[in-house]
Coordinates of C-alpha atoms and ligand atoms in Angstrom, one line a residue:
M1 CA -14.1 4.3 -20.2
H2 CA -16.7 1.9 -18.9
P3 CA -20.3 3.3 -19.8
M4 CA -21.4 3.3 -16.2
L5 CA -18.3 5.2 -15.1
N6 CA -18.9 7.7 -17.8
I7 CA -22.3 8.4 -16.3
A8 CA -20.9 8.5 -12.8
V9 CA -18.4 11.2 -14.0
R10 CA -21.1 13.2 -15.6
A11 CA -23.1 12.9 -12.5
A12 CA -20.2 14.0 -10.3
R13 CA -19.4 17.1 -12.5
N14 CA -23.1 18.1 -12.6
A15 CA -23.2 18.0 -8.8
G16 CA -19.8 19.9 -8.6
K17 CA -21.3 22.7 -10.7
V18 CA -24.2 22.9 -8.1
I19 CA -21.8 23.1 -5.3
T20 CA -19.3 25.4 -6.5
R21 CA -22.1 27.9 -7.8
S22 CA -23.7 27.8 -4.2
M23 CA -20.2 28.3 -2.6
E24 CA -20.2 31.8 -4.2
Q25 CA -23.3 32.7 -2.3
L26 CA -22.8 30.9 0.8
D27 CA -25.0 33.2 2.8
K28 CA -28.0 32.0 0.8
V29 CA -27.4 28.3 1.7
E30 CA -29.9 26.8 4.1
V31 CA -28.2 24.7 6.9
E32 CA -30.2 22.3 8.8
S33 CA -29.3 20.0 11.8
K34 CA -29.8 16.2 11.0
G35 CA -28.7 15.4 14.6
T36 CA -25.8 16.2 16.9
N37 CA -23.0 17.9 15.1
D38 CA -24.4 16.6 11.8
F39 CA -25.6 19.2 9.2
V40 CA -27.4 18.9 5.9
T41 CA -27.7 22.0 3.5
S42 CA -29.9 22.8 0.7
V43 CA -26.8 22.2 -1.4
D44 CA -26.4 18.6 -0.2
I45 CA -29.9 18.0 -1.3
A46 CA -29.7 19.7 -4.7
A47 CA -26.5 18.1 -5.6
E48 CA -27.9 14.6 -4.7
Q49 CA -31.0 15.4 -6.8
T50 CA -28.8 16.3 -9.8
I51 CA -26.8 13.1 -9.4
I52 CA -29.9 11.0 -9.2
E53 CA -31.4 12.7 -12.4
T54 CA -28.2 12.0 -14.3
I55 CA -28.2 8.3 -13.2
R56 CA -31.9 7.8 -13.9
K57 CA -31.7 9.2 -17.5
S58 CA -29.3 6.4 -18.5
Y59 CA -30.1 3.7 -15.9
P60 CA -33.7 3.9 -14.6
E61 CA -33.8 0.4 -13.4
H62 CA -30.7 0.7 -11.0
T63 CA -31.0 1.0 -7.2
I64 CA -29.5 4.2 -5.8
I65 CA -28.5 4.7 -2.1
G66 CA -27.9 8.4 -1.2
E67 CA -26.8 10.0 2.0
E68 CA -29.8 12.3 1.9
S69 CA -32.5 10.2 0.0
G70 CA -31.9 6.8 1.4
V71 CA -32.5 3.7 -0.6
L72 CA -34.3 4.1 -4.0
T73 CA -34.9 0.5 -5.1
G74 CA -35.0 0.0 -8.8
S75 CA -36.2 -3.1 -10.7
D76 CA -32.5 -4.2 -10.9
D77 CA -31.1 -4.6 -7.4
N78 CA -27.9 -6.2 -8.8
I79 CA -26.6 -2.8 -9.6
Q80 CA -26.4 -0.2 -6.8
W81 CA -25.2 3.3 -6.9
I82 CA -23.9 4.7 -3.6
I83 CA -23.7 8.4 -3.6
D84 CA -22.4 11.1 -1.2
P85 CA -23.3 14.4 -2.9
L86 CA -21.2 16.5 -0.7
D87 CA -18.6 14.8 1.4
G88 CA -17.1 17.5 3.7
T89 CA -20.2 19.3 4.5
T90 CA -18.8 21.0 7.6
N91 CA -16.0 22.5 5.5
F92 CA -18.5 23.6 2.7
V93 CA -20.7 25.3 5.4
K94 CA -17.7 27.1 6.9
G95 CA -16.4 28.2 3.5
I96 CA -13.3 26.0 3.6
P97 CA -12.6 24.7 0.0
H98 CA -12.0 21.1 0.7
F99 CA -15.0 18.6 0.0
A100 CA -15.9 16.2 -2.7
V101 CA -18.7 14.3 -4.6
S102 CA -18.3 10.6 -4.2
I103 CA -20.1 8.0 -6.4
A104 CA -19.5 4.3 -6.3
I105 CA -21.3 1.6 -8.2
K106 CA -21.6 -2.0 -6.9
V107 CA -22.4 -5.0 -9.1
K108 CA -23.8 -8.0 -7.3
G109 CA -22.4 -6.5 -4.0
K110 CA -18.8 -5.9 -5.3
L111 CA -17.4 -2.5 -5.8
D112 CA -17.1 -2.1 -9.6
Q113 CA -16.7 1.7 -10.6
A114 CA -15.8 4.8 -8.5
V115 CA -15.5 8.5 -8.8
V116 CA -14.3 11.0 -6.3
F117 CA -14.5 14.6 -7.7
D118 CA -13.0 17.7 -6.1
P119 CA -14.9 20.6 -7.8
I120 CA -12.6 23.3 -6.4
R121 CA -9.3 21.8 -7.7
A122 CA -10.9 20.2 -10.7
E123 CA -9.4 16.9 -9.5
L124 CA -11.3 13.8 -10.8
F125 CA -10.3 10.4 -9.2
T126 CA -11.7 7.4 -10.9
A127 CA -11.4 3.6 -10.7
S128 CA -12.8 0.5 -12.5
R129 CA -12.6 -2.8 -11.0
G130 CA -9.4 -4.7 -12.4
K131 CA -8.4 -1.6 -14.4
G132 CA -6.4 0.5 -11.9
A133 CA -7.1 4.1 -10.6
Q134 CA -6.6 7.5 -12.3
L135 CA -6.4 11.2 -11.3
N136 CA -7.5 13.2 -14.3
G137 CA -6.7 10.3 -16.6
M138 CA -3.2 9.6 -15.2
R139 CA -2.5 6.4 -13.4
I140 CA -2.1 6.7 -9.6
R141 CA -0.5 4.3 -7.1
V142 CA -0.4 4.1 -3.3
N143 CA 3.0 4.8 -1.6
S144 CA 5.3 1.8 -0.9
Q145 CA 6.4 3.1 2.6
K146 CA 6.9 0.2 4.9
E147 CA 7.4 1.6 8.3
L148 CA 5.4 4.4 10.1
A149 CA 8.7 6.5 10.5
G150 CA 8.5 9.5 8.1
T151 CA 4.9 8.8 7.1
L152 CA 2.1 11.3 6.7
L153 CA -1.3 9.7 7.8
A154 CA -4.8 11.3 7.2
T155 CA -7.5 10.8 9.8
G156 CA -10.9 12.3 10.9
F157 CA -12.1 12.7 14.4
P158 CA -15.2 10.8 15.5
Y159 CA -17.2 13.9 15.9
K160 CA -20.5 12.0 15.6
S161 CA -19.6 9.2 17.9
K162 CA -17.9 10.9 20.7
Q163 CA -18.4 7.9 22.9
H164 CA -15.3 6.6 21.0
S165 CA -13.3 9.7 21.7
N166 CA -11.0 8.1 24.3
A167 CA -10.2 5.0 22.3
Y168 CA -9.7 7.1 19.1
M169 CA -7.3 9.5 21.1
A170 CA -5.4 6.6 22.3
M171 CA -4.8 5.3 18.8
F172 CA -4.0 8.7 17.5
A173 CA -1.4 9.3 20.3
S174 CA 0.2 6.0 19.7
L175 CA 0.5 6.5 15.9
F176 CA 1.5 10.1 16.3
Q177 CA 4.6 9.2 18.2
K178 CA 5.9 7.2 15.3
T179 CA 4.6 9.1 12.2
A180 CA 6.1 12.3 10.7
D181 CA 2.6 14.0 11.0
M182 CA -1.2 13.8 10.7
R183 CA -3.6 15.6 8.5
R184 CA -7.3 16.1 9.4
A185 CA -8.8 17.7 6.4
G186 CA -12.6 16.9 6.7
S187 CA -13.4 14.8 3.8
A188 CA -13.1 10.9 4.1
A189 CA -13.6 10.5 0.5
L190 CA -10.7 12.8 -0.4
D191 CA -8.5 11.3 2.4
L192 CA -9.0 7.9 0.6
A193 CA -8.4 9.3 -2.8
Y194 CA -5.2 10.9 -1.4
V195 CA -4.1 7.5 -0.2
A196 CA -4.7 6.2 -3.7
A197 CA -2.7 8.9 -5.2
G198 CA 0.2 8.5 -2.8
R199 CA -0.3 12.0 -1.3
V200 CA -0.8 10.5 2.1
D201 CA 0.7 7.1 3.3
G202 CA -2.5 5.9 5.1
F203 CA -5.7 6.9 6.5
F204 CA -7.9 5.6 9.5
E205 CA -11.3 6.8 10.9
I206 CA -14.1 5.6 13.2
G207 CA -17.8 5.7 12.6
L208 CA -18.1 6.4 8.8
K209 CA -21.1 5.6 6.6
P210 CA -20.9 3.4 3.3
W211 CA -21.3 6.5 1.1
D212 CA -18.3 8.2 2.7
T213 CA -16.0 5.3 1.8
A214 CA -17.3 3.2 -1.0
A215 CA -15.9 5.0 -3.9
G216 CA -12.5 5.8 -2.0
E217 CA -12.3 2.1 -1.2
L218 CA -12.2 1.0 -4.7
L219 CA -9.7 3.8 -5.6
V220 CA -7.3 2.6 -2.8
I221 CA -7.6 -1.0 -4.0
E222 CA -7.2 -0.2 -7.7
A223 CA -4.2 1.9 -6.8
G224 CA -2.5 -1.2 -5.2
G225 CA -3.5 -0.6 -1.6
L226 CA -5.6 -2.5 1.0
V227 CA -8.7 -1.5 3.0
T228 CA -9.7 -3.2 6.3
D229 CA -11.5 -2.5 9.6
L230 CA -9.7 -1.7 12.7
S231 CA -9.0 -5.4 13.4
G232 CA -7.7 -6.2 9.9
G233 CA -10.9 -7.8 8.9
H234 CA -13.4 -6.9 6.3
N235 CA -16.2 -5.6 8.3
H236 CA -15.4 -1.8 7.6
T237 CA -18.6 -1.3 5.4
Q238 CA -20.9 -2.5 8.2
S239 CA -18.9 -1.0 11.3
G240 CA -17.7 2.3 9.5
N241 CA -14.3 1.9 11.1
I242 CA -11.7 1.8 8.4
V243 CA -7.9 1.8 7.7
A244 CA -6.4 2.2 4.3
S245 CA -2.9 2.0 3.1
N246 CA -0.5 -0.2 1.4
S247 CA -0.6 -3.8 2.8
R248 CA 2.8 -3.6 4.6
L249 CA 2.1 -0.2 6.3
L250 CA -1.4 -1.1 7.1
K251 CA -0.2 -4.0 9.4
E252 CA 2.0 -1.4 11.2
I253 CA -0.9 1.0 11.6
L254 CA -3.0 -1.9 13.1
K255 CA -0.4 -2.6 15.6
D256 CA -1.1 0.8 17.2
V257 CA -4.8 0.6 16.7
R258 CA -5.7 -2.9 18.0
P259 CA -4.7 -2.4 21.7
H260 CA -7.3 0.4 22.1
L261 CA -10.3 -1.3 20.3
G262 CA -12.0 -2.5 23.5
T263 CA -15.4 -4.2 23.0
A264 CA -17.3 -1.5 21.0
L265 CA -15.0 -1.1 18.2
S266 CA -13.6 -3.4 15.5
Ligands
LIG301 P1 -19.9 14.4 5.5 O1 -19.2 15.6 5.4 O2 -20.6 13.8 4.3 O3 -20.9 14.3 6.8 C1 -14.9 14.1 8.3 O4 -14.4 13.4 9.4 C2 -15.5 13.2 7.1 O5 -16.1 12.1 7.9 C3 -16.4 13.6 6.3 O6 -16.2 12.9 5.1 C4 -17.8 13.4 6.9 O7 -18.9 13.2 5.8 C5 -17.4 12.0 7.5 N1 -18.3 11.5 8.5 C6 -19.5 11.1 8.4 N2 -20.0 10.5 9.6 C7 -19.0 10.6 10.4 C8 -18.8 10.3 11.8 N3 -19.8 9.6 12.4 N4 -17.7 10.5 12.5 C9 -16.7 11.0 11.8 N5 -16.7 11.4 10.5 C10 -17.9 11.3 9.8
LIG302 CA1 -19.9 11.9 3.8

C-alpha cells in the first residue's frame, strides 16, 4: 500500500472509532446549526481533529482542507489532504447508521489516493491513482449497464440549495421514469463508493462540496467509471454538481439532466 494511503486509512479508522463510540451515547452529542439545514456536531469536530493529528504525525508539511477546519496550509502545498470527518451528519444525528469518513489526497492538483470508510459496516473503500479501487482489499469495478432500464441510481436532494429544487425534481422525474428505482441514503461519499463497487449503477447530486466527493471520485475512476458535472464537463469540483457512472450510462443520465439545467446549473 502507498505510504500516504496507509496513513489515510489509519486516520479514517481512528475517526471511525470516535464516531461509533459517540453513536452509543447519542444523547450526549452536541448539535449546532452551521446554517439552514446544515448541522455540525461535537463528533464532526472531534473526528476531524483525530484525522488531522494522525496526518500531522507523519506529514507535518502537507496542506489539509477539512470540512470543519477550512484550509490549514503547510509548507508543502503540492500535497493536499481533503477530509470530511463525517459524511452523512444528518443520518448520524438521527441515529441512522449510514455515514462515512472520507479522505482524499491530491498531488499537484490531481487526485492520488482515496479512502471512504463506513465504520458501522467496517467497509473500507480505497483507491490509488493508476492502481484500481478496493473494498476491504478486494478489487471493485463499476457496473457495465448501458441503458437506464433496470438500473438503480443513487442521489441526494439539494437540501442546502433549495433554489434548485424544481430543476432537480424535473431531472429526478425524467430519470425515474426510465430506471428501476432510486436510492437517497444520505452520504454522498458512500453513494460514490457504491457506484465504484457496482452496488448502484450511477449517482447524481447538486450542490456538493469538494470534501463530499474528492475521495469518492477517485474510487469511481479507479473502478473504471467516469465523473463529470451535469453538462458532461469537468467543472464538478467547482460547481458541486456531479454525475458518476460507467461512461456509457453516464451519457444516458446526462440526456435526462441537461434539459433541466437552466442558467444557474452546470
Ligand atoms: P454532510 O453530511 O457532510 O453535510 C446528503 O445528500 C449528502 O450530501 C451528504 O453527503 C452531505 O454531507 C452532502 N451535502 C453537503 N452539502 C450538500 C448540499 N448543499 N446539498 C445536498 N447535499 C449536501
Ligand atoms: Ca459531507
